[in-house]
């Protein structure tokens, strides 16, 4: 009997400008006290609005998955495999259906992933070549050799994509960067001595535009069906004026290794 492919749902969102009308309409009331306190700690208004947008989006996505109101969801953390407070992973307390999630944001771009098994996502802005020179030697030796084999102008984009694969996997694993980046190989297999990737995980690049890289990792043994939707900021408005989550259009679909893309949809957030 053919088994249905596991599902990975990805949601992409651009954070509104902090001085925009959209930022003023965010449904902050749906967040819990801990999230509100954390948001208040950000010094830069753009970082604060990005955090608020990400967590409102996460709650509304989880609400759509579970059928529970977003403000009623209890988020918490559970220890990762290293049993350290620094490696605790975010979880939904007492979910009515199996759901795992992961969230990442970088310089205005937010990525959220949900699945029935452990999941990790990461998004990063492309670094400078100097940052690659500094951080690169901390990678797995085969990963670093693969980067050095590329022309130098190509290395920042390749490094960003590699690093997001690594962070997505480590988030899904529940260790974060407490686990040394050199311990796991997440390269493309172009080095002659490259080992296999992490067993029991599918790690895939997610195409999110020219200035960022992103990836997702899922604890499954077979290729998942991945859907990527862009979430208009109006889906995060308070009250009845906002768009329902069902208005989020499909941006990309991946099955059996190929992407079908509709990138123009990423720029369709309503003004304000």
CSV table of C-alpha atoms in Angstrom, one decimal:
chain,number,residue,atom,x,y,z
A,1,UNK,CA,0.0,0.0,0.0
A,2,UNK,CA,1.3,3.4,-0.9
A,3,UNK,CA,1.8,5.7,2.0
A,4,UNK,CA,0.8,9.4,1.7
A,5,UNK,CA,3.8,11.7,1.7
A,6,UNK,CA,4.3,13.7,4.9
A,7,UNK,CA,3.3,17.4,4.8
A,8,UNK,CA,5.4,20.4,5.5
A,9,UNK,CA,3.7,23.8,5.5
A,10,UNK,CA,5.8,26.9,5.1
A,11,UNK,CA,4.7,30.5,5.5
A,12,UNK,CA,6.6,33.5,4.3
A,13,UNK,CA,5.9,37.0,5.6
A,14,UNK,CA,7.5,40.4,5.2
A,15,UNK,CA,7.4,42.4,8.4
A,16,UNK,CA,5.6,45.9,8.0
A,17,UNK,CA,7.5,49.1,8.5
A,18,UNK,CA,7.3,50.2,12.2
A,19,UNK,CA,5.8,53.5,11.3
A,20,UNK,CA,3.2,52.1,8.9
A,21,UNK,CA,-0.5,51.9,9.4
A,22,UNK,CA,-0.2,48.1,9.1
A,23,UNK,CA,2.1,47.9,12.1
A,24,UNK,CA,-0.5,49.8,14.2
A,25,UNK,CA,-3.2,47.3,13.2
A,26,UNK,CA,-1.4,44.1,14.3
A,27,UNK,CA,-3.4,41.9,16.7
A,28,UNK,CA,-1.0,42.3,19.7
A,29,UNK,CA,-3.8,41.3,22.1
A,30,UNK,CA,-3.5,37.7,20.9
A,31,UNK,CA,0.0,37.4,22.4
A,32,UNK,CA,0.7,36.2,25.9
A,33,UNK,CA,2.4,38.3,28.6
A,34,UNK,CA,5.8,36.7,28.0
A,35,UNK,CA,5.7,37.6,24.3
A,36,UNK,CA,4.6,41.1,25.1
A,37,UNK,CA,7.5,41.5,27.6
A,38,UNK,CA,10.0,40.1,25.1
A,39,UNK,CA,8.8,42.5,22.4
A,40,UNK,CA,9.3,45.4,24.7
A,41,UNK,CA,12.9,44.6,25.1
A,42,UNK,CA,13.8,45.3,21.5
A,43,UNK,CA,15.5,48.6,21.1
A,44,UNK,CA,15.0,49.0,17.4
A,45,UNK,CA,11.3,49.6,16.4
A,46,UNK,CA,11.8,47.4,13.3
A,47,UNK,CA,13.0,44.5,15.4
A,48,UNK,CA,10.1,44.9,17.7
A,49,UNK,CA,7.5,44.9,14.9
A,50,UNK,CA,9.3,42.0,13.2
A,51,UNK,CA,9.0,40.0,16.5
A,52,UNK,CA,5.3,40.9,17.0
A,53,UNK,CA,4.5,40.1,13.4
A,54,UNK,CA,6.2,36.7,13.6
A,55,UNK,CA,4.5,35.6,16.8
A,56,UNK,CA,1.0,36.8,15.7
A,57,UNK,CA,1.5,34.9,12.5
A,58,UNK,CA,2.7,31.8,14.3
A,59,UNK,CA,-0.4,31.9,16.7
A,60,UNK,CA,-2.8,32.3,13.8
A,61,UNK,CA,-1.2,29.5,11.8
A,62,UNK,CA,-1.3,27.2,14.9
A,63,UNK,CA,-4.9,28.3,15.5
A,64,UNK,CA,-5.9,27.3,11.9
A,65,UNK,CA,-4.1,23.9,12.5
A,66,UNK,CA,-5.7,23.1,15.9
A,67,UNK,CA,-9.1,24.9,15.7
A,68,UNK,CA,-8.3,26.8,18.9
A,69,UNK,CA,-8.4,30.6,19.2
A,70,UNK,CA,-4.9,32.1,18.8
A,71,UNK,CA,-5.0,33.8,22.2
A,72,UNK,CA,-5.8,30.6,23.9
A,73,UNK,CA,-2.8,28.7,22.7
A,74,UNK,CA,-0.1,28.0,25.4
A,75,UNK,CA,3.4,28.1,24.0
A,76,UNK,CA,6.3,26.8,26.0
A,77,UNK,CA,9.7,25.1,25.7
A,78,UNK,CA,10.8,21.5,26.3
A,79,UNK,CA,14.4,20.4,26.8
A,80,UNK,CA,16.3,19.3,23.7
A,81,UNK,CA,18.5,16.2,23.5
A,82,UNK,CA,21.4,18.0,25.4
A,83,UNK,CA,19.1,18.7,28.4
A,84,UNK,CA,20.3,22.3,28.7
A,85,UNK,CA,18.2,25.5,29.0
A,86,UNK,CA,20.1,26.8,26.0
A,87,UNK,CA,18.8,23.9,23.9
A,88,UNK,CA,15.1,23.9,24.8
A,89,UNK,CA,12.8,23.9,21.8
A,90,UNK,CA,9.5,25.8,21.4
A,91,UNK,CA,6.4,23.7,21.7
A,92,UNK,CA,2.6,24.0,21.8
A,93,UNK,CA,1.3,22.8,25.1
A,94,UNK,CA,-1.4,20.1,25.0
A,95,UNK,CA,-2.2,20.4,21.2
A,96,UNK,CA,-5.5,18.7,20.2
A,97,UNK,CA,-3.7,17.4,17.1
A,98,UNK,CA,0.0,16.5,16.5
A,99,UNK,CA,1.8,19.7,15.5
A,100,UNK,CA,5.4,20.8,15.6
A,101,UNK,CA,6.6,24.3,14.5
A,102,UNK,CA,9.6,26.4,13.9
A,103,UNK,CA,10.1,30.1,13.3
A,104,UNK,CA,12.9,32.3,12.0
A,105,UNK,CA,13.3,35.9,10.9
A,106,UNK,CA,16.0,38.0,9.5
A,107,UNK,CA,16.0,41.6,8.3
A,108,UNK,CA,12.3,41.9,7.7
A,109,UNK,CA,11.7,38.4,6.3
A,110,UNK,CA,9.8,35.8,8.5
A,111,UNK,CA,9.6,32.1,7.8
A,112,UNK,CA,7.4,29.7,9.8
A,113,UNK,CA,7.1,25.9,9.3
A,114,UNK,CA,4.6,23.5,10.7
A,115,UNK,CA,4.4,19.7,10.4
A,116,UNK,CA,3.3,16.5,12.3
A,117,UNK,CA,6.9,15.6,13.1
A,118,UNK,CA,9.9,17.6,14.3
A,119,UNK,CA,10.7,20.5,12.0
A,120,UNK,CA,13.2,23.3,11.8
A,121,UNK,CA,13.4,26.4,9.5
A,122,UNK,CA,15.9,29.1,9.1
A,123,UNK,CA,16.1,32.3,7.0
A,124,UNK,CA,19.2,34.5,6.8
A,125,UNK,CA,20.2,37.6,4.8
A,126,UNK,CA,23.2,37.0,2.6
A,127,UNK,CA,26.4,37.9,4.5
A,128,UNK,CA,29.5,39.8,3.4
A,129,UNK,CA,32.5,37.9,2.0
A,130,UNK,CA,34.4,39.0,5.2
A,131,UNK,CA,31.8,37.2,7.4
A,132,UNK,CA,32.2,34.1,5.3
A,133,UNK,CA,36.0,34.2,5.8
A,134,UNK,CA,35.6,34.5,9.6
A,135,UNK,CA,32.8,31.9,10.1
A,136,UNK,CA,33.7,29.5,7.3
A,137,UNK,CA,36.5,27.6,9.1
A,138,UNK,CA,34.0,26.6,11.8
A,139,UNK,CA,32.0,24.5,9.3
A,140,UNK,CA,32.4,20.8,8.6
A,141,UNK,CA,35.7,20.4,6.7
A,142,UNK,CA,34.0,19.1,3.6
A,143,UNK,CA,31.5,22.0,3.6
A,144,UNK,CA,34.4,24.5,3.9
A,145,UNK,CA,36.3,22.9,1.0
A,146,UNK,CA,33.1,23.1,-1.1
A,147,UNK,CA,32.8,26.8,-0.5
A,148,UNK,CA,36.5,27.4,-1.2
A,149,UNK,CA,36.1,25.6,-4.5
A,150,UNK,CA,33.7,28.3,-5.7
A,151,UNK,CA,34.7,31.7,-7.2
A,152,UNK,CA,34.9,34.2,-4.3
A,153,UNK,CA,32.0,36.3,-5.5
A,154,UNK,CA,29.7,33.3,-5.3
A,155,UNK,CA,30.6,32.3,-1.7
A,156,UNK,CA,28.4,34.6,0.3
A,157,UNK,CA,25.2,33.3,-1.3
A,158,UNK,CA,26.4,29.7,-1.1
A,159,UNK,CA,27.4,30.1,2.5
A,160,UNK,CA,24.0,31.6,3.4
A,161,UNK,CA,22.2,28.7,1.8
A,162,UNK,CA,24.5,26.2,3.6
A,163,UNK,CA,24.2,28.0,6.9
A,164,UNK,CA,20.4,28.0,6.8
A,165,UNK,CA,20.4,24.2,6.1
A,166,UNK,CA,22.6,23.7,9.1
A,167,UNK,CA,20.5,25.9,11.4
A,168,UNK,CA,17.2,24.5,10.3
A,169,UNK,CA,18.5,21.0,11.0
A,170,UNK,CA,19.9,22.0,14.4
A,171,UNK,CA,16.6,23.7,15.3
A,172,UNK,CA,14.7,20.6,14.4
A,173,UNK,CA,17.1,18.5,16.3
A,174,UNK,CA,16.6,20.7,19.4
A,175,UNK,CA,20.2,21.6,20.0
A,176,UNK,CA,20.7,24.9,18.2
A,177,UNK,CA,24.2,26.1,17.8
A,178,UNK,CA,25.2,24.6,21.1
A,179,UNK,CA,26.0,21.6,18.9
A,180,UNK,CA,29.2,22.6,17.0
A,181,UNK,CA,28.6,23.4,13.3
A,182,UNK,CA,31.5,21.2,12.3
A,183,UNK,CA,29.8,18.0,13.6
A,184,UNK,CA,27.2,17.6,10.9
A,185,UNK,CA,27.5,17.7,7.1
A,186,UNK,CA,24.8,19.7,5.3
A,187,UNK,CA,26.7,20.4,2.0
A,188,UNK,CA,25.8,19.6,-1.6
A,189,UNK,CA,28.0,16.5,-1.9
A,190,UNK,CA,30.4,18.1,-4.4
A,191,UNK,CA,33.5,17.4,-2.2
A,192,UNK,CA,35.0,14.0,-2.9
A,193,UNK,CA,35.3,13.1,0.8
A,194,UNK,CA,31.9,14.4,1.8
A,195,UNK,CA,30.0,12.2,4.2
A,196,UNK,CA,26.2,11.5,4.0
A,197,UNK,CA,23.8,14.0,5.5
A,198,UNK,CA,22.0,13.5,8.9
A,199,UNK,CA,20.1,10.2,8.9
A,200,UNK,CA,16.4,10.3,9.4
A,201,UNK,CA,16.1,13.9,8.2
A,202,UNK,CA,15.1,15.6,5.0
A,203,UNK,CA,16.7,19.0,4.6
A,204,UNK,CA,15.7,21.2,1.7
A,205,UNK,CA,16.5,24.7,0.4
A,206,UNK,CA,13.6,27.1,0.2
A,207,UNK,CA,13.9,29.8,-2.4
A,208,UNK,CA,12.9,33.2,-0.9
A,209,UNK,CA,14.4,35.8,-3.1
A,210,UNK,CA,17.7,37.4,-4.1
A,211,UNK,CA,18.8,38.9,-0.7
A,212,UNK,CA,18.0,36.0,1.7
A,213,UNK,CA,18.5,32.3,1.9
A,214,UNK,CA,16.2,29.8,3.7
A,215,UNK,CA,15.9,26.1,4.4
A,216,UNK,CA,13.7,23.6,6.2
A,217,UNK,CA,14.5,20.3,7.9
A,218,UNK,CA,11.9,17.6,8.7
A,219,UNK,CA,12.3,14.4,10.7
A,220,UNK,CA,11.0,12.0,8.1
A,221,UNK,CA,12.5,9.3,6.0
A,222,UNK,CA,10.7,10.0,2.7
A,223,UNK,CA,10.4,13.1,0.6
A,224,UNK,CA,7.7,15.4,2.0
A,225,UNK,CA,5.2,17.5,0.1
A,226,UNK,CA,6.2,21.1,0.8
A,227,UNK,CA,3.9,24.0,0.3
A,228,UNK,CA,5.1,27.6,0.7
A,229,UNK,CA,2.5,30.4,1.1
A,230,UNK,CA,3.1,34.1,1.4
A,231,UNK,CA,1.1,35.6,4.3
A,232,UNK,CA,-0.2,39.1,3.5
A,233,UNK,CA,0.3,41.4,6.5
A,234,UNK,CA,-3.4,42.1,6.5
A,235,UNK,CA,-3.9,38.5,7.8
A,236,UNK,CA,-2.4,39.7,11.0
A,237,UNK,CA,-4.8,42.7,11.6
A,238,UNK,CA,-6.9,42.9,14.7
A,239,UNK,CA,-10.7,42.8,14.5
A,240,UNK,CA,-12.8,42.0,11.4
A,241,UNK,CA,-11.0,44.3,8.9
A,242,UNK,CA,-8.1,41.8,8.3
A,243,UNK,CA,-7.9,39.0,5.7
A,244,UNK,CA,-8.5,35.4,6.8
A,245,UNK,CA,-5.6,33.1,6.8
A,246,UNK,CA,-7.2,31.3,3.9
A,247,UNK,CA,-6.4,34.3,1.8
A,248,UNK,CA,-2.7,33.5,1.9
A,249,UNK,CA,-1.8,32.5,-1.7
A,250,UNK,CA,0.3,29.5,-2.7
A,251,UNK,CA,3.8,30.8,-3.5
A,252,UNK,CA,5.5,27.5,-4.3
A,253,UNK,CA,4.9,23.7,-4.2
A,254,UNK,CA,7.7,21.1,-4.0
A,255,UNK,CA,7.2,17.4,-4.5
A,256,UNK,CA,9.9,14.9,-5.6
A,257,UNK,CA,12.6,17.5,-5.8
A,258,UNK,CA,11.2,20.2,-8.1
A,259,UNK,CA,9.7,23.6,-7.3
A,260,UNK,CA,6.7,25.3,-9.0
A,261,UNK,CA,7.1,29.0,-8.2
A,262,UNK,CA,4.9,32.1,-8.3
A,263,UNK,CA,7.3,34.7,-6.9
A,264,UNK,CA,5.3,37.7,-8.0
A,265,UNK,CA,2.8,36.9,-5.2
A,266,UNK,CA,5.4,37.8,-2.6
A,267,UNK,CA,5.1,41.5,-3.4
A,268,UNK,CA,1.3,41.6,-3.1
A,269,UNK,CA,0.9,42.8,0.5
A,270,UNK,CA,-1.7,45.5,0.7
A,271,UNK,CA,-0.5,49.1,1.1
A,272,UNK,CA,-0.4,50.7,4.6
